[in-house]
């Protein structure tokens, strides 16, 4: 029997367009001889199944089913391609867990934790994971620029705490630039993390569970044509993504070990992509993404290809891994 796979895409955040592209690639790549794929668009105003003719059918949120021409369809599993909320922050994971429907990303707690940069980095520090110096601000707090500069120095990064794809991020060089940077960050989230600038090689490390084994994929070096790896660099071609990264053997071994440790300490499953910058020869963790981009140009699929894992194999493995526990 072919499995019915709901590919959820869209979401409530600024990342919805990238998510739709990721979900479409999954939909087009899955082997129709093995799976019945269904495109499910999740937006605040509607949850719908979109058929091949772009007709829309509402999702019954009581049991996450659809009805097409009077025929009810239930799903054997969900392929999660929602970047940002509600697919990367634990909401969909919790909802699907309550309905006992397996899904390809990590569990609810891990999703919520990793989506919150401040809490994730705080959790990992006691395990010896190095991070940048940081300062936290909530919406409504009084801003003491001198205290911030004393803690993190200049230049520094002002980031939305719970947002992906480099939305809500600015590089600040002068004290006078904080107000504008905070305004940009607070458009995305009511919590802001301000981090010291780490001047070194930036790398992205994919870690997945592949055929039952925690597997570190080939490392990608990020060389932005812009001042940092912002949205334009990430998605509009304004960067070089070099796989495998130009690292020494020692650097590569260090960052592979740390990335795997992060995955295992957090008890992750499914996909993860961790970002690091080398400072004084040591990898410092910036963030962990649990629903990374899945387009052909996205970093993790590039890494999988370098490891000899094609898109179809990558997606099928994710589905089979999540079905193992049923």
Coordinates of C-alpha atoms in Angstrom, one line a residue:
X1 CA 0.0 0.0 0.0
X2 CA 1.3 3.4 -0.9
X3 CA 1.6 5.8 2.0
X4 CA -0.4 9.1 2.0
X5 CA 2.1 11.8 2.7
X6 CA 0.9 15.4 3.5
X7 CA 3.6 17.9 2.6
X8 CA 2.9 20.9 4.8
X9 CA 4.2 24.3 3.5
X10 CA 3.6 28.0 3.9
X11 CA 3.3 29.1 7.5
X12 CA 2.7 32.4 9.3
X13 CA 6.1 34.1 9.0
X14 CA 8.1 36.1 6.5
X15 CA 9.6 32.8 5.3
X16 CA 6.3 31.5 3.7
X17 CA 7.5 32.0 0.1
X18 CA 10.7 30.0 0.7
X19 CA 8.6 27.3 2.4
X20 CA 6.2 27.0 -0.6
X21 CA 9.3 26.5 -2.8
X22 CA 10.7 23.8 -0.5
X23 CA 7.4 22.0 -0.3
X24 CA 7.0 22.1 -4.0
X25 CA 10.4 20.5 -4.5
X26 CA 9.5 17.7 -2.1
X27 CA 6.2 17.2 -3.9
X28 CA 7.8 17.0 -7.3
X29 CA 10.6 14.7 -6.1
X30 CA 8.8 12.0 -4.1
X31 CA 8.4 8.7 -6.1
X32 CA 4.7 8.4 -7.0
X33 CA 5.1 4.7 -7.2
X34 CA 5.9 4.6 -3.4
X35 CA 3.9 7.6 -2.0
X36 CA 0.7 9.6 -2.6
X37 CA 2.0 13.1 -2.0
X38 CA -0.5 15.9 -1.1
X39 CA 0.4 19.6 -1.0
X40 CA -1.1 21.1 2.2
X41 CA -0.9 24.9 2.5
X42 CA -0.9 26.1 6.1
X43 CA -1.8 29.8 6.5
X44 CA -3.4 31.8 9.3
X45 CA -6.5 32.3 7.2
X46 CA -6.8 28.8 5.8
X47 CA -5.5 25.2 5.8
X48 CA -6.1 23.6 2.4
X49 CA -5.1 20.7 0.2
X50 CA -4.1 22.0 -3.2
X51 CA -4.5 19.5 -6.1
X52 CA -2.7 19.3 -9.4
X53 CA -5.1 21.9 -10.9
X54 CA -4.7 24.2 -8.0
X55 CA -8.2 23.5 -6.7
X56 CA -8.3 23.9 -2.9
X57 CA -10.0 21.6 -0.4
X58 CA -10.2 22.5 3.3
X59 CA -8.3 20.5 5.9
X60 CA -10.4 19.1 8.8
X61 CA -8.3 20.3 11.7
X62 CA -10.1 17.8 14.1
X63 CA -8.1 14.9 12.6
X64 CA -6.0 16.5 9.9
X65 CA -7.9 14.9 7.1
X66 CA -9.3 16.1 3.8
X67 CA -12.3 15.2 1.8
X68 CA -12.1 15.1 -2.0
X69 CA -15.3 14.4 -4.0
X70 CA -16.9 12.8 -1.0
X71 CA -13.9 10.6 -0.3
X72 CA -12.1 11.1 3.1
X73 CA -8.4 10.9 3.0
X74 CA -6.2 10.4 6.1
X75 CA -2.5 10.8 6.2
X76 CA 0.1 8.2 7.2
X77 CA 2.7 10.8 7.8
X78 CA 3.5 14.5 7.4
X79 CA 6.6 15.9 5.6
X80 CA 7.2 19.2 7.4
X81 CA 8.5 21.9 5.0
X82 CA 7.3 25.0 7.0
X83 CA 10.1 27.3 7.8
X84 CA 9.4 29.5 10.8
X85 CA 6.1 29.4 12.7
X86 CA 4.1 27.2 13.1
X87 CA 6.3 24.5 11.6
X88 CA 9.7 25.1 13.1
X89 CA 8.7 26.3 16.6
X90 CA 6.9 23.3 17.9
X91 CA 3.2 24.2 17.2
X92 CA 2.7 21.7 14.3
X93 CA 4.8 19.1 16.1
X94 CA 2.6 19.3 19.2
X95 CA -0.6 19.3 17.2
X96 CA 0.4 16.2 15.1
X97 CA 1.7 14.4 18.2
X98 CA -1.8 14.8 19.8
X99 CA -3.3 13.3 16.7
X100 CA -0.7 10.5 16.6
X101 CA 0.5 11.4 13.1
X102 CA 4.2 10.9 12.6
X103 CA 6.2 13.8 11.0
X104 CA 9.6 14.3 9.5
X105 CA 11.0 17.0 11.8
X106 CA 12.2 16.9 15.4
X107 CA 9.7 16.7 18.3
X108 CA 7.8 19.6 19.8
X109 CA 10.2 20.5 22.7
X110 CA 13.3 20.4 20.4
X111 CA 11.6 22.6 17.8
X112 CA 10.5 25.2 20.4
X113 CA 13.9 25.2 22.0
X114 CA 16.0 25.5 18.9
X115 CA 13.7 28.2 17.4
X116 CA 14.5 30.4 20.4
X117 CA 18.2 31.3 19.9
X118 CA 18.6 32.6 23.4
X119 CA 17.3 29.5 25.1
X120 CA 19.0 27.1 22.8
X121 CA 22.4 28.7 23.2
X122 CA 21.9 28.9 27.0
X123 CA 21.0 25.2 27.1
X124 CA 24.1 24.1 25.2
X125 CA 26.7 26.2 26.9
X126 CA 27.0 23.9 29.9
X127 CA 28.0 21.1 27.5
X128 CA 31.0 23.1 26.3
X129 CA 29.5 24.5 23.2
X130 CA 31.1 27.8 22.4
X131 CA 29.0 30.8 21.5
X132 CA 29.4 34.6 20.9
X133 CA 29.0 37.0 23.8
X134 CA 25.3 38.0 23.9
X135 CA 22.9 40.5 25.4
X136 CA 19.1 40.1 25.5
X137 CA 16.4 42.7 25.1
X138 CA 12.6 42.3 25.3
X139 CA 10.1 44.7 23.7
X140 CA 9.4 47.5 26.1
X141 CA 12.8 47.3 27.9
X142 CA 14.7 50.5 28.4
X143 CA 17.8 50.3 26.1
X144 CA 21.2 51.0 27.7
X145 CA 23.5 51.2 24.6
X146 CA 26.6 51.6 26.8
X147 CA 25.9 48.5 28.7
X148 CA 25.3 46.6 25.5
X149 CA 28.6 47.8 24.0
X150 CA 30.5 47.0 27.2
X151 CA 29.2 43.4 27.0
X152 CA 29.4 42.6 23.3
X153 CA 31.6 45.3 21.7
X154 CA 31.3 46.9 18.3
X155 CA 30.5 45.9 15.6
X156 CA 27.8 43.6 16.8
X157 CA 24.7 41.8 15.4
X158 CA 21.2 42.7 16.5
X159 CA 18.8 39.8 15.7
X160 CA 15.2 38.8 16.2
X161 CA 15.4 36.0 18.7
X162 CA 12.8 33.8 17.1
X163 CA 13.0 34.2 13.4
X164 CA 14.8 32.5 10.6
X165 CA 16.2 33.2 7.1
X166 CA 18.1 36.2 8.3
X167 CA 15.0 38.3 8.8
X168 CA 15.2 41.0 11.4
X169 CA 19.0 41.1 11.6
X170 CA 21.3 44.1 11.3
X171 CA 25.1 44.7 11.8
X172 CA 25.7 47.7 14.1
X173 CA 28.9 49.6 13.9
X174 CA 28.0 52.7 15.9
X175 CA 26.0 53.4 19.1
X176 CA 23.7 55.6 17.1
X177 CA 22.6 52.7 14.9
X178 CA 21.0 50.7 17.7
X179 CA 17.6 52.2 17.6
X180 CA 17.1 51.5 13.9
X181 CA 18.5 47.9 14.3
X182 CA 16.2 47.2 17.2
X183 CA 13.2 48.5 15.2
X184 CA 14.0 46.1 12.4
X185 CA 14.4 43.2 14.8
X186 CA 11.2 44.0 16.8
X187 CA 9.2 43.8 13.5
X188 CA 9.9 40.1 13.5
X189 CA 9.8 39.2 17.2
X190 CA 9.2 40.7 20.7
X191 CA 12.6 39.3 21.9
X192 CA 16.0 40.4 20.5
X193 CA 19.4 38.9 20.9
X194 CA 22.5 41.1 20.4
X195 CA 25.7 39.2 19.8
X196 CA 29.4 40.1 19.4
X197 CA 30.9 40.0 15.9
X198 CA 32.9 36.9 15.3
X199 CA 35.5 37.6 12.6
X200 CA 36.2 34.2 11.1
X201 CA 35.2 31.5 8.6
X202 CA 31.5 30.8 8.7
X203 CA 30.2 27.3 8.0
X204 CA 26.9 25.5 7.9
X205 CA 26.8 21.8 9.0
X206 CA 23.9 19.5 8.2
X207 CA 23.2 16.6 10.5
X208 CA 20.5 14.1 9.8
X209 CA 19.4 10.7 10.9
X210 CA 20.2 8.6 7.8
X211 CA 19.2 4.9 7.7
X212 CA 19.1 4.9 11.5
X213 CA 22.5 6.6 12.0
X214 CA 23.2 10.2 13.1
X215 CA 25.1 11.4 10.0
X216 CA 27.1 14.6 9.6
X217 CA 27.0 15.8 6.0
X218 CA 29.8 17.5 4.1
X219 CA 30.4 21.0 5.5
X220 CA 29.5 24.2 3.6
X221 CA 31.6 27.4 3.8
X222 CA 29.6 30.6 3.6
X223 CA 31.2 33.5 1.8
X224 CA 28.7 36.4 1.6
X225 CA 29.1 39.1 -1.0
X226 CA 27.3 41.4 1.4
X227 CA 28.4 42.6 4.9
X228 CA 27.0 39.3 6.4
X229 CA 24.9 36.3 5.4
X230 CA 21.6 38.2 5.1
X231 CA 18.4 37.3 3.2
X232 CA 19.8 38.5 -0.1
X233 CA 23.0 36.5 0.3
X234 CA 21.0 33.4 1.4
X235 CA 18.3 33.4 -1.2
X236 CA 19.1 35.8 -4.0
X237 CA 22.5 34.5 -5.0
X238 CA 24.6 37.2 -3.2
X239 CA 27.0 34.6 -1.6
X240 CA 29.2 31.7 -2.4
X241 CA 28.4 28.4 -0.8
X242 CA 31.4 26.2 -1.0
X243 CA 30.9 22.5 -0.3
X244 CA 33.1 21.0 1.0
X245 CA 34.3 23.9 3.1
X246 CA 38.0 25.0 2.8
X247 CA 38.9 24.0 6.3
X248 CA 42.0 22.3 7.8
X249 CA 41.6 18.7 8.9
X250 CA 41.6 19.8 12.5
X251 CA 39.0 22.5 11.9
X252 CA 36.7 20.0 10.1
X253 CA 37.0 17.4 12.8
X254 CA 36.2 20.0 15.5
X255 CA 33.1 21.4 13.9
X256 CA 31.8 17.9 12.8
X257 CA 32.2 16.7 16.4
X258 CA 30.5 19.8 17.8
X259 CA 27.6 19.7 15.3
X260 CA 27.0 16.0 16.1
X261 CA 27.1 16.7 19.8
X262 CA 24.5 19.5 19.5
X263 CA 22.2 17.1 17.6
X264 CA 22.6 14.3 20.2
X265 CA 22.5 16.5 23.3
X266 CA 19.3 18.0 22.2
X267 CA 17.9 14.6 21.2
X268 CA 17.1 15.7 17.7
X269 CA 15.7 13.7 14.9
X270 CA 15.0 14.5 11.3
X271 CA 17.0 17.3 9.6
X272 CA 19.1 20.0 11.3
X273 CA 21.5 22.6 10.0
X274 CA 23.8 24.3 12.5
X275 CA 25.7 27.6 11.7
X276 CA 29.2 28.2 13.1
X277 CA 31.9 30.8 12.9
X278 CA 35.5 29.9 13.7
X279 CA 37.2 32.2 16.2
X280 CA 40.7 31.5 17.5
X281 CA 40.5 28.1 15.8
X282 CA 37.3 27.0 17.6
X283 CA 33.8 26.7 16.2
X284 CA 31.3 29.0 17.9
X285 CA 27.6 28.1 17.4
X286 CA 25.3 30.8 16.1
X287 CA 22.0 28.9 15.7
X288 CA 20.3 25.6 14.9
X289 CA 17.7 25.2 12.1
X290 CA 15.4 22.2 12.2
X291 CA 13.4 22.8 9.0
X292 CA 16.2 23.9 6.6
X293 CA 15.5 24.9 3.0
X294 CA 14.8 22.0 0.7
X295 CA 15.0 23.6 -2.7
X296 CA 17.7 22.3 -5.1
X297 CA 19.7 25.5 -4.3
X298 CA 19.4 25.1 -0.6
X299 CA 22.4 24.3 1.5
X300 CA 21.4 20.9 3.1
X301 CA 20.4 19.3 -0.2
X302 CA 23.8 20.5 -1.7
X303 CA 25.5 18.8 1.3
X304 CA 23.5 15.6 0.8
X305 CA 24.4 15.6 -2.9
X306 CA 28.1 15.9 -1.9
X307 CA 27.6 12.9 0.3
X308 CA 26.1 10.9 -2.6
X309 CA 22.5 11.3 -1.3
X310 CA 20.1 12.5 -4.0
X311 CA 17.0 14.5 -3.3
X312 CA 14.7 11.5 -3.7
X313 CA 16.7 9.4 -1.3
X314 CA 17.0 12.3 1.2
X315 CA 13.2 12.9 1.3
X316 CA 12.3 9.2 1.3
X317 CA 14.7 8.5 4.1
X318 CA 13.1 11.3 6.2
X319 CA 9.7 9.7 5.6
X320 CA 10.8 6.1 6.4
X321 CA 12.6 7.3 9.5
X322 CA 9.5 8.9 10.9
X323 CA 7.4 5.9 10.0
X324 CA 9.7 3.6 12.0
X325 CA 8.2 4.6 15.3
X326 CA 4.6 4.0 14.3

